[in-house]
Coordinates of C-alpha atoms in Angstrom, one line a residue:
Chain A
X1 CA 95.0 224.2 61.7
X2 CA 94.6 220.5 61.9
X3 CA 93.1 218.8 58.8
X4 CA 91.4 215.4 58.2
X5 CA 92.6 213.6 55.0
X6 CA 92.6 210.3 53.3
X7 CA 96.1 209.3 52.8
X8 CA 98.7 206.5 52.3
X9 CA 100.8 205.8 55.4
X10 CA 103.9 206.9 53.5
X11 CA 102.3 210.1 52.4
X12 CA 101.0 210.9 55.8
X13 CA 104.5 210.4 57.2
X14 CA 105.9 212.8 54.7
X15 CA 103.2 215.4 55.3
X16 CA 103.7 215.1 59.0
X17 CA 107.4 215.7 58.5
X18 CA 106.8 219.0 56.8
X19 CA 104.3 220.1 59.4
X20 CA 106.6 219.0 62.3
X21 CA 109.1 221.6 61.0
X22 CA 111.7 219.1 60.0
X23 CA 114.8 220.9 58.4
X24 CA 115.9 218.2 55.9
X25 CA 115.1 214.9 54.4
X26 CA 117.7 212.8 52.5
X27 CA 116.5 209.5 51.0
X28 CA 116.8 207.1 48.2
X29 CA 113.8 205.3 46.5
X30 CA 113.0 201.8 47.3
X31 CA 109.7 199.9 47.3
X32 CA 107.4 200.0 49.3
X33 CA 108.4 203.5 50.7
X34 CA 109.2 205.5 47.6
X35 CA 106.0 207.6 48.2
X36 CA 107.8 209.4 51.1
X37 CA 110.3 211.1 48.9
X38 CA 107.9 211.3 45.9
X39 CA 105.4 213.2 48.1
X40 CA 108.1 215.4 49.5
X41 CA 109.3 216.4 46.1
X42 CA 105.8 217.0 44.8
X43 CA 104.9 219.2 47.8
X44 CA 107.9 221.6 47.4
X45 CA 108.6 221.7 51.1
X46 CA 111.6 224.1 50.3
X47 CA 108.9 226.7 49.4
X48 CA 106.5 225.7 52.1
X49 CA 108.8 225.7 55.1
X50 CA 112.3 225.9 53.8
X51 CA 112.8 222.2 54.4
X52 CA 115.6 220.6 52.3
X53 CA 114.8 217.5 50.3
X54 CA 117.4 215.7 48.4
X55 CA 117.6 212.4 46.5
X56 CA 121.0 211.0 47.4
X57 CA 123.0 208.7 45.1
X58 CA 122.6 205.8 47.5
X59 CA 121.4 204.9 50.9
X60 CA 124.9 205.1 52.2
X61 CA 125.1 208.8 51.0
X62 CA 121.6 209.5 52.3
X63 CA 122.3 208.3 55.9
X64 CA 125.6 210.1 55.9
X65 CA 123.8 213.3 54.8
X66 CA 121.5 212.7 57.8
X67 CA 124.6 212.4 59.9
X68 CA 126.0 215.7 58.5
X69 CA 122.9 217.8 59.0
X70 CA 122.2 216.2 62.4
X71 CA 125.8 217.1 63.5
X72 CA 124.9 220.8 63.0
X73 CA 121.8 220.6 65.2
X74 CA 119.1 220.4 62.5
X75 CA 116.0 218.2 62.5
X76 CA 116.8 215.7 59.9
X77 CA 115.2 212.4 58.8
X78 CA 115.4 209.7 56.2
X79 CA 113.4 206.7 55.2
X80 CA 114.0 203.4 53.4
X81 CA 112.9 199.7 53.3
X82 CA 114.7 196.6 54.4
X83 CA 117.7 196.2 52.0
X84 CA 118.1 199.9 52.0
X85 CA 118.2 200.0 55.8
X86 CA 120.9 197.4 55.8
X87 CA 123.0 199.7 53.7
X88 CA 122.3 202.5 56.1
X89 CA 123.4 200.5 59.2
X90 CA 127.0 201.8 59.0
X91 CA 125.8 205.4 59.1
X92 CA 123.2 204.5 61.9
X93 CA 126.0 203.1 64.1
X94 CA 128.1 206.4 63.5
X95 CA 125.0 208.5 64.4
X96 CA 124.5 206.5 67.6
X97 CA 128.2 206.6 68.4
X98 CA 128.4 210.3 67.8
X99 CA 125.2 210.9 69.8
X100 CA 123.3 212.7 67.2
X101 CA 119.5 213.2 67.0
X102 CA 117.9 211.8 63.8
X103 CA 114.8 210.0 62.7
X104 CA 115.1 206.9 60.5
X105 CA 112.0 205.2 59.0
X106 CA 111.9 201.6 57.9
X107 CA 108.9 200.5 55.9
X108 CA 109.7 196.8 56.1
X109 CA 109.5 194.3 53.2
X110 CA 110.4 190.6 53.3
X111 CA 114.0 189.4 53.3
X112 CA 116.7 188.2 53.5
X113 CA 118.5 189.6 50.4
X114 CA 116.3 191.3 47.9
X115 CA 113.5 189.2 49.3
X116 CA 110.0 190.6 48.4
X117 CA 108.3 194.0 48.1
X118 CA 105.4 192.7 50.3
X119 CA 105.0 193.6 54.0
X120 CA 107.0 191.9 56.6
X121 CA 108.2 192.2 60.2
X122 CA 111.5 190.3 59.6
X123 CA 113.6 193.3 60.5
X124 CA 112.8 193.1 64.2
X125 CA 116.1 191.6 65.3
X126 CA 118.0 194.2 63.1
X127 CA 116.0 197.0 64.7
X128 CA 116.0 196.2 68.3
X129 CA 119.3 194.4 68.8
X130 CA 121.6 197.0 67.3
X131 CA 121.8 196.4 63.5
X132 CA 125.1 198.1 62.8
X133 CA 128.4 197.5 64.6
X134 CA 129.1 198.2 68.2
X135 CA 127.3 198.6 71.5
X136 CA 124.2 200.8 70.8
X137 CA 120.4 200.6 70.6
X138 CA 117.8 202.5 68.7
X139 CA 114.7 203.8 70.3
X140 CA 112.1 202.0 68.1
X141 CA 108.5 203.1 67.6
X142 CA 106.2 200.8 65.8
X143 CA 103.2 202.5 64.2
X144 CA 100.0 200.4 63.6
X145 CA 98.0 202.9 61.6
X146 CA 98.3 205.7 59.1
X147 CA 97.4 208.1 62.0
X148 CA 100.4 206.8 63.9
X149 CA 102.7 207.1 60.8
X150 CA 101.9 210.8 61.0
X151 CA 101.9 211.2 64.8
X152 CA 105.1 209.3 65.5
X153 CA 107.2 211.8 63.4
X154 CA 106.9 214.5 66.0
X155 CA 107.1 211.9 68.9
X156 CA 110.3 210.5 67.3
X157 CA 112.0 213.9 67.1
X158 CA 111.2 214.7 70.7
X159 CA 112.9 211.5 71.8
X160 CA 115.8 212.0 69.3
X161 CA 116.6 215.4 70.7
X162 CA 115.9 214.5 74.4
X163 CA 118.5 211.7 74.3
X164 CA 120.6 212.9 71.3
X165 CA 120.0 209.5 69.8
X166 CA 118.7 208.0 66.5
X167 CA 115.1 206.9 66.6
X168 CA 113.7 204.3 64.3
X169 CA 110.1 204.3 63.1
X170 CA 109.6 200.7 62.3
X171 CA 106.6 200.4 59.9
X172 CA 105.9 197.8 57.2
X173 CA 104.7 197.7 53.6
X174 CA 101.1 197.2 54.8
X175 CA 100.9 200.4 56.9
X176 CA 103.0 202.3 54.4
X177 CA 100.8 201.5 51.4
X178 CA 97.3 201.4 52.9
X179 CA 95.0 204.4 52.9
X180 CA 93.2 205.6 56.0
X181 CA 91.8 208.8 57.3
X182 CA 94.4 210.8 59.2
X183 CA 94.2 213.9 61.3
X184 CA 97.2 216.0 60.4
X185 CA 98.4 218.5 63.0
X186 CA 98.8 222.2 62.1
X187 CA 102.0 223.5 60.6
X188 CA 104.9 224.1 63.0
X189 CA 107.5 226.7 62.2
X190 CA 111.0 225.4 61.6
X191 CA 113.5 226.7 64.0
X192 CA 115.6 229.7 62.8
X193 CA 119.4 229.2 62.6
X194 CA 119.7 231.4 65.6
X195 CA 117.3 229.2 67.5
X196 CA 119.2 226.1 66.5
X197 CA 122.4 227.7 67.8
X198 CA 120.7 228.7 71.1
X199 CA 119.2 225.2 71.6
X200 CA 122.1 223.0 70.4
X201 CA 125.1 225.3 70.3
X202 CA 126.7 223.5 73.2
X203 CA 127.4 220.4 71.0
X204 CA 126.5 221.0 67.4
X205 CA 129.1 222.1 64.8
X206 CA 127.5 225.5 63.7
X207 CA 130.8 227.4 63.3
X208 CA 133.0 228.4 66.3
X209 CA 132.5 231.8 67.7
X210 CA 135.1 233.3 69.9
X211 CA 132.9 232.8 72.9
X212 CA 133.1 229.1 73.1
X213 CA 135.5 226.1 72.5
X214 CA 135.3 224.4 69.2
X215 CA 132.6 221.7 68.9
X216 CA 133.6 218.3 67.6
X217 CA 131.3 215.6 66.5
X218 CA 132.9 212.2 66.3
X219 CA 132.4 208.6 67.3
X220 CA 136.2 208.0 67.7
X221 CA 137.8 207.5 71.1
X222 CA 141.3 206.0 70.7
X223 CA 141.7 205.9 74.4
X224 CA 140.1 202.8 75.8
X225 CA 138.9 204.4 79.0
X226 CA 137.2 207.2 77.1
X227 CA 135.6 204.8 74.7
X228 CA 134.3 202.7 77.6
X229 CA 132.9 205.8 79.2
X230 CA 131.2 206.7 76.0
X231 CA 129.5 203.2 75.9
X232 CA 128.5 203.5 79.5
X233 CA 126.9 206.9 78.8
X234 CA 124.9 205.3 75.9
X235 CA 123.8 202.5 78.2
X236 CA 122.6 205.0 80.7
X237 CA 120.5 206.7 78.1
X238 CA 118.8 203.4 77.3
X239 CA 118.0 202.8 80.9
X240 CA 116.5 206.2 81.2
X241 CA 114.4 205.5 78.1
X242 CA 113.0 202.4 79.8
X243 CA 112.1 204.5 82.9
X244 CA 110.6 207.4 81.1
X245 CA 109.6 206.7 77.6
X246 CA 108.4 203.1 77.4
X247 CA 105.2 202.9 75.4
X248 CA 102.6 200.0 75.0
X249 CA 98.9 199.5 74.8
X250 CA 96.7 196.9 76.4
X251 CA 93.5 195.6 74.8
X252 CA 91.1 193.5 76.9
X253 CA 93.7 192.2 79.2
X254 CA 91.9 192.9 82.5
X255 CA 90.3 189.5 82.6
X256 CA 92.4 187.8 79.8
X257 CA 93.3 184.1 80.3
X258 CA 95.2 184.0 77.0
X259 CA 97.4 186.8 75.6
X260 CA 98.5 187.8 72.1
X261 CA 101.6 190.0 71.9
X262 CA 101.9 191.8 68.6
X263 CA 103.0 195.1 67.2
X264 CA 102.3 197.2 64.1
X265 CA 100.3 195.4 61.4
X266 CA 100.1 192.2 63.3
X267 CA 98.7 194.0 66.3
X268 CA 95.6 195.1 64.3
X269 CA 95.1 191.5 63.1
X270 CA 95.6 190.2 66.6
X271 CA 93.1 192.7 67.9
X272 CA 90.4 191.3 65.6
X273 CA 91.4 187.8 66.8
X274 CA 90.7 188.9 70.3
X275 CA 87.2 189.7 69.3
X276 CA 86.8 186.5 67.4
X277 CA 88.1 184.6 70.4
X278 CA 85.7 186.4 72.9
X279 CA 82.8 185.6 70.5
X280 CA 83.7 181.9 71.0
X281 CA 83.9 182.4 74.8
X282 CA 87.8 182.4 75.0
X283 CA 89.0 185.2 77.2
X284 CA 91.9 186.6 75.0
X285 CA 93.6 189.9 75.3
X286 CA 96.4 191.7 73.5
X287 CA 99.5 193.5 74.6
X288 CA 100.8 195.8 71.9
X289 CA 104.3 197.0 72.3
X290 CA 104.5 200.6 70.8
X291 CA 108.2 200.9 71.6
X292 CA 110.1 197.8 70.6
X293 CA 113.1 199.2 72.4
X294 CA 112.7 199.9 75.2
X295 CA 110.5 196.7 75.4
X296 CA 107.5 196.3 77.8
X297 CA 109.3 193.6 79.8
X298 CA 107.7 194.3 83.2
X299 CA 104.2 194.5 82.0
X300 CA 104.6 191.2 80.2
X301 CA 106.2 189.6 83.3
X302 CA 103.1 190.9 85.3
X303 CA 100.6 189.6 82.7
X304 CA 102.3 186.2 82.8
X305 CA 101.0 185.8 86.4
X306 CA 97.4 186.1 85.1
X307 CA 97.3 184.2 81.8
X308 CA 97.7 180.6 81.0
X309 CA 99.7 181.1 77.8
X310 CA 101.0 183.7 75.3
X311 CA 101.1 183.7 71.5
X312 CA 103.5 186.1 69.8
X313 CA 102.0 187.1 66.5
X314 CA 104.4 188.4 63.9
X315 CA 105.0 188.6 60.1
X316 CA 108.3 186.7 60.4
X317 CA 109.7 183.3 61.2
X318 CA 110.0 184.0 64.9
X319 CA 111.9 187.0 66.3
X320 CA 110.0 189.1 68.9
X321 CA 109.0 185.8 70.5
X322 CA 112.5 185.7 72.0
X323 CA 112.0 188.9 73.8
X324 CA 108.5 187.7 75.0
X325 CA 110.1 184.5 76.4
X326 CA 112.9 186.6 78.1
X327 CA 110.3 188.8 79.6
X328 CA 108.0 186.1 81.1
X329 CA 110.9 184.0 82.3
X330 CA 109.2 180.6 81.6
X331 CA 106.3 181.4 83.8
X332 CA 103.8 180.3 81.1
X333 CA 104.1 178.7 77.7
X334 CA 105.0 181.2 74.9
X335 CA 104.6 180.3 71.3
X336 CA 105.1 182.0 68.0
X337 CA 102.7 182.3 65.0
X338 CA 104.0 184.1 61.9
X339 CA 103.7 184.2 58.1
X340 CA 106.5 185.1 55.8
X341 CA 107.0 185.8 52.2
X342 CA 104.7 188.8 52.3
X343 CA 101.6 186.8 53.3
X344 CA 99.5 188.6 55.9
X345 CA 97.9 186.3 58.5
X346 CA 94.0 186.5 58.9
X347 CA 92.4 187.0 62.3
X348 CA 91.0 183.5 61.9
X349 CA 94.4 182.1 61.4
X350 CA 95.6 183.8 64.4
X351 CA 92.8 182.5 66.6
X352 CA 93.4 179.0 65.2
X353 CA 97.0 179.3 66.1
X354 CA 96.1 180.2 69.7
X355 CA 93.9 177.3 70.0
X356 CA 96.3 174.8 68.6
X357 CA 99.5 176.0 70.1
X358 CA 98.5 177.4 73.5
X359 CA 95.0 176.2 74.4
X360 CA 95.4 172.8 72.8
Chain B
X1 CA 164.2 239.6 48.3
X2 CA 165.8 241.1 51.4
X3 CA 165.5 239.9 54.9
X4 CA 162.8 242.5 55.8
X5 CA 160.7 241.4 52.8
X6 CA 161.1 237.8 53.9
X7 CA 159.7 238.4 57.4
X8 CA 156.7 240.3 56.2
X9 CA 153.6 238.5 57.4
X10 CA 152.4 237.9 53.8
X11 CA 155.6 236.2 53.0
X12 CA 155.8 234.0 56.0
X13 CA 155.1 230.3 55.1
X14 CA 156.0 228.4 58.2
X15 CA 154.5 230.3 61.1
X16 CA 151.8 228.5 63.1
X17 CA 148.3 229.6 62.3
X18 CA 146.3 231.1 65.2
X19 CA 143.6 228.5 64.3
X20 CA 145.9 225.6 64.9
X21 CA 145.6 224.1 68.4
X22 CA 148.6 223.3 70.6
X23 CA 147.9 219.6 70.4
X24 CA 151.1 217.8 69.1
X25 CA 150.5 216.6 65.6
X26 CA 150.1 212.9 65.3
X27 CA 151.7 212.9 61.8
X28 CA 155.1 211.4 61.1
X29 CA 157.9 214.0 61.0
X30 CA 158.3 215.1 57.4
X31 CA 154.7 214.4 56.4
X32 CA 152.9 217.0 54.4
X33 CA 149.7 216.9 56.4
X34 CA 150.8 219.4 59.0
X35 CA 151.6 222.0 56.3
X36 CA 148.3 221.4 54.6
X37 CA 146.4 221.7 57.8
X38 CA 148.3 224.9 58.7
X39 CA 147.6 226.5 55.2
X40 CA 143.9 225.8 55.5
X41 CA 143.8 227.3 58.9
X42 CA 145.8 230.3 57.8
X43 CA 143.3 230.9 55.0
X44 CA 140.2 230.6 57.2
X45 CA 141.9 233.0 59.7
X46 CA 142.9 235.5 57.0
X47 CA 139.4 235.5 55.5
X48 CA 137.8 236.0 59.0
X49 CA 135.4 233.2 58.5
X50 CA 136.1 230.9 61.5
X51 CA 132.7 231.5 62.9
X52 CA 131.0 230.5 59.7
X53 CA 133.3 227.4 58.8
X54 CA 132.5 223.8 59.4
X55 CA 135.2 221.2 58.5
X56 CA 134.6 217.5 57.8
X57 CA 137.4 215.2 58.9
X58 CA 138.0 211.9 57.2
X59 CA 139.1 208.4 58.1
X60 CA 142.8 207.7 57.7
X61 CA 145.9 209.6 59.0
X62 CA 143.9 212.9 59.1
X63 CA 141.0 211.3 61.1
X64 CA 142.1 213.5 64.0
X65 CA 142.2 216.7 62.1
X66 CA 139.7 218.2 64.5
X67 CA 142.3 217.8 67.3
X68 CA 144.6 220.2 65.4
X69 CA 142.2 222.6 63.7
X70 CA 140.6 225.0 66.2
X71 CA 137.2 225.2 64.3
X72 CA 134.0 223.3 64.5
X73 CA 134.4 219.9 62.9
X74 CA 132.5 216.7 62.2
X75 CA 134.2 213.5 61.7
X76 CA 132.8 211.4 58.9
X77 CA 132.7 207.6 58.2
X78 CA 135.3 206.4 55.6
X79 CA 134.6 207.9 52.2
X80 CA 131.4 209.7 53.2
X81 CA 132.8 213.2 53.9
X82 CA 131.3 214.6 50.6
X83 CA 127.8 213.4 51.6
X84 CA 128.2 214.8 55.1
X85 CA 129.4 218.1 53.7
X86 CA 126.5 218.2 51.3
X87 CA 124.0 218.1 54.0
X88 CA 125.8 220.7 56.1
X89 CA 126.0 223.0 53.2
X90 CA 122.4 222.4 52.1
X91 CA 121.1 223.2 55.6
X92 CA 123.4 226.0 56.4
X93 CA 123.8 227.7 53.0
X94 CA 125.6 230.7 54.4
X95 CA 128.5 228.6 55.9
X96 CA 131.8 227.6 54.5
X97 CA 132.1 223.8 54.4
X98 CA 135.1 221.9 53.6
X99 CA 136.2 218.2 53.6
X100 CA 139.8 217.1 54.2
X101 CA 140.4 213.7 52.8
X102 CA 143.1 211.2 51.8
X103 CA 143.3 209.1 48.7
X104 CA 141.9 205.9 50.1
X105 CA 139.0 207.9 51.6
X106 CA 138.2 210.0 48.5
X107 CA 139.3 207.8 45.6
X108 CA 138.4 204.3 46.7
X109 CA 135.7 203.8 49.3
X110 CA 134.2 207.2 48.8
X111 CA 134.3 207.4 45.0
X112 CA 130.6 207.5 44.7
X113 CA 130.1 210.2 47.2
X114 CA 132.9 212.2 45.7
X115 CA 131.6 212.0 42.1
X116 CA 128.0 212.8 43.0
X117 CA 128.8 215.7 45.4
X118 CA 130.9 217.1 42.5
X119 CA 128.2 216.4 40.0
X120 CA 125.6 218.2 42.0
X121 CA 128.0 221.1 42.2
X122 CA 127.7 221.3 46.0
X123 CA 129.0 224.7 47.3
X124 CA 131.8 223.1 49.2
X125 CA 135.6 222.9 49.2
X126 CA 137.2 219.5 48.9
X127 CA 140.9 219.3 50.0
X128 CA 142.3 216.0 48.8
X129 CA 145.7 214.8 50.0
X130 CA 147.1 212.3 47.6
X131 CA 150.2 210.4 48.9
X132 CA 149.5 207.2 46.9
X133 CA 149.2 204.9 49.9
X134 CA 147.0 204.0 52.9
X135 CA 149.1 205.7 55.6
X136 CA 147.3 205.0 58.8
X137 CA 146.2 201.5 58.0
X138 CA 149.8 200.5 57.5
X139 CA 150.9 201.2 54.0
X140 CA 148.5 199.3 51.8
X141 CA 147.9 200.0 48.1
X142 CA 145.7 203.0 47.3
X143 CA 143.9 203.8 44.0
X144 CA 146.6 206.3 43.4
X145 CA 149.5 204.0 44.0
X146 CA 151.8 204.3 41.0
X147 CA 152.6 201.4 38.7
X148 CA 155.4 199.3 40.1
X149 CA 155.2 201.0 43.5
X150 CA 155.5 198.6 46.4
X151 CA 153.0 198.6 49.3
X152 CA 152.1 196.0 51.9
X153 CA 149.3 194.7 49.5
X154 CA 151.4 195.1 46.3
X155 CA 154.6 193.7 47.7
X156 CA 156.0 193.1 44.3
X157 CA 154.9 196.5 42.9
X158 CA 151.6 197.5 41.5
X159 CA 150.8 195.5 38.4
X160 CA 148.5 197.2 36.0
X161 CA 147.1 194.0 34.6
X162 CA 145.8 192.8 37.9
X163 CA 145.4 195.9 40.0
X164 CA 144.4 198.5 37.4
X165 CA 146.0 201.9 36.7
X166 CA 146.5 204.6 39.3
X167 CA 143.2 206.6 39.4
X168 CA 143.3 210.2 38.3
X169 CA 140.2 211.0 40.1
X170 CA 140.9 214.8 39.9
X171 CA 140.9 214.8 36.1
X172 CA 137.9 212.6 36.2
X173 CA 135.8 215.0 38.4
X174 CA 137.1 218.1 36.5
X175 CA 134.8 217.1 33.5
X176 CA 131.7 217.5 35.6
X177 CA 129.7 220.7 35.1
X178 CA 129.0 221.2 38.7
X179 CA 132.8 221.4 39.5
X180 CA 133.9 225.1 39.3
X181 CA 137.6 224.9 40.3
X182 CA 140.1 222.1 40.1
X183 CA 143.8 222.3 40.9
X184 CA 146.6 220.1 41.8
X185 CA 149.3 221.4 44.1
X186 CA 152.0 220.3 46.5
X187 CA 153.4 221.5 50.0
X188 CA 156.9 220.1 50.2
X189 CA 158.7 223.4 49.5
X190 CA 157.8 227.0 50.5
X191 CA 157.2 227.8 46.8
X192 CA 154.6 225.0 46.5
X193 CA 153.1 225.8 50.0
X194 CA 152.4 229.3 48.9
X195 CA 150.8 228.3 45.7
X196 CA 148.6 225.8 47.6
X197 CA 147.6 228.5 50.0
X198 CA 146.5 230.8 47.2
X199 CA 144.5 227.8 45.7
X200 CA 142.8 227.2 49.1
X201 CA 141.9 230.9 49.4
X202 CA 140.4 230.9 45.9
X203 CA 138.4 227.8 46.8
X204 CA 136.9 229.4 49.9
X205 CA 136.2 232.6 47.9
X206 CA 134.3 230.5 45.4
X207 CA 132.2 229.3 48.3
X208 CA 131.5 232.8 49.3
X209 CA 130.3 233.6 45.8
X210 CA 128.3 230.3 45.7
X211 CA 130.1 229.2 42.6
X212 CA 129.8 225.5 43.4
X213 CA 132.5 222.9 44.1
X214 CA 136.2 223.6 44.5
X215 CA 138.6 220.7 44.5
X216 CA 142.2 221.0 45.6
X217 CA 144.4 217.9 45.2
X218 CA 147.7 218.2 47.2
X219 CA 150.2 215.6 46.1
X220 CA 152.0 214.7 49.2
X221 CA 154.6 212.3 50.6
X222 CA 154.4 209.4 52.9
X223 CA 157.9 208.9 54.1
X224 CA 156.8 206.1 56.5
X225 CA 154.7 204.3 54.1
X226 CA 157.1 204.7 51.3
X227 CA 159.9 203.7 53.7
X228 CA 162.2 206.6 52.9
X229 CA 163.6 209.6 54.9
X230 CA 161.5 212.7 54.6
X231 CA 164.0 214.3 52.1
X232 CA 164.2 211.1 50.0
X233 CA 160.4 210.9 49.8
X234 CA 160.2 214.4 48.6
X235 CA 162.7 213.8 45.9
X236 CA 161.0 210.6 45.0
X237 CA 157.6 212.4 44.8
X238 CA 159.0 215.0 42.4
X239 CA 160.6 212.3 40.3
X240 CA 157.8 209.8 40.2
X241 CA 154.5 211.2 41.5
X242 CA 154.6 214.6 39.7
X243 CA 155.0 213.2 36.2
X244 CA 151.9 211.0 36.6
X245 CA 150.0 213.6 38.7
X246 CA 151.2 216.9 37.1
X247 CA 150.9 220.0 39.2
X248 CA 148.8 223.0 38.2
X249 CA 145.3 224.2 37.6
X250 CA 143.0 221.9 35.7
X251 CA 139.8 223.8 35.7
X252 CA 139.4 227.5 36.7
X253 CA 136.2 229.5 36.9
X254 CA 134.4 226.5 35.4
X255 CA 136.6 226.3 32.3
X256 CA 138.9 223.4 31.6
X257 CA 142.5 224.5 31.0

């Protein structure tokens, strides 16, 4: 049965993972996402559903545990925050290269380096442009509420298994830490080992029966032609994601003359700025990318025919604005407004930035 | 022992295991990897656990172990095999999970994963090939390179003062309570190979009994990296490696010898 609760974003995500029938979580504490593993340990999911939860010795170990469990066809996830995700990049590249399904959560804090423990969106480049070594992309989902922290877990696993690819839930310290009401879905059953074998037995390493060839999970192709074919296969997946699984939300764009583009926390603030603008007689609208890869390039290109200018609102020094500019192809002015250091912009500041940088 | 005894299946050391593929081994002629692979596959075959075994291949010379072992295998990033195996064993607790790792993989870049998987007492088998050198990368110094031993990154011989002492990681992990069985063996003679096979069998039986972690170090040669003939390398190994890495059981049934 579904259930209405008041929860932190990190807790909602953890509870949703148990209810989504996830088989295993491997993590390592780091602010501002430690509540994920703390909640999981408190809830004893091993007793509730049989879900394995283990605190690894490091982020490197945690992501490689994810790789290990994913290689056997299980539903496995991890979470961390910016410096921890940097440590996980090696493993993420291997998971992408070996074409394994897995869900990785980044509750972003400010950087570079140890940075700050306050919210940030400064991991945009790292998330959507690769992050680790090699030619690969992550499917990136950006929640903007506690409800979406919960809902996106199941969505992420559907994509992860559809494409056999790592999926990133790109949250931030604001959504991870804030409390909101959340409607939790009813408990799903975890797949039995037999069901895992039936569903994933054609590729997963579950032990070789005499009835099939051995399954090998690897990201290694020493023959150049084979390696190139693997990269092409990955690129094809990414094209398919763009065709079939692109997600975005429009807010008052029908008659908009000015457009905000923002995701996650910034999108909620920009939504309020749209209202403030409209109160002043400025026809503003908001495009909120929900998937940051694939990116809603076409809808942005189309909206650029209608608006006079676009402001990319981000909690960083200017990262997504590059993708906005690439999408609109110089049709209209595109500017960036962002705060860093863990400072959250107010709706008033966002509106002021629109007036100063775009409307002038 | 008469001829009939020698050719009894239980006394055969060198026949190819049914669980070895027909792929040509990529190892240098004279290298111990082939024997260590074969013994592992023989044990899995004899125990009848192929359907329930998942191997984890490392980075290094044995990165392609899955090409030769006809079982399900996952290839891990450098040093991370114990973490990968941990997750497999935790999510499939009825399976037999083993890692196959070299000295660079297990005792250098993967030290943390090795120690912590051992300390948690994961119900897995770790097979550790120690040849004192980075073979595949081209003969660089390993944590287990002996004092005075030359490599491409210790061209004048390993100097303790600047490069540290050869790491006895096997002794180190044997002190951890989660580690149930630790032994050091070799595969360069049939006598040693048979002992190693017994050790591997015992390790997989420990997994069946859910006793925790079993760790088998195999001191092996690297005739290419050491720039010797196979025979010379085996003699050198006996004279130099074995005194520093003495063969035999270190911990049995959870009790240090």
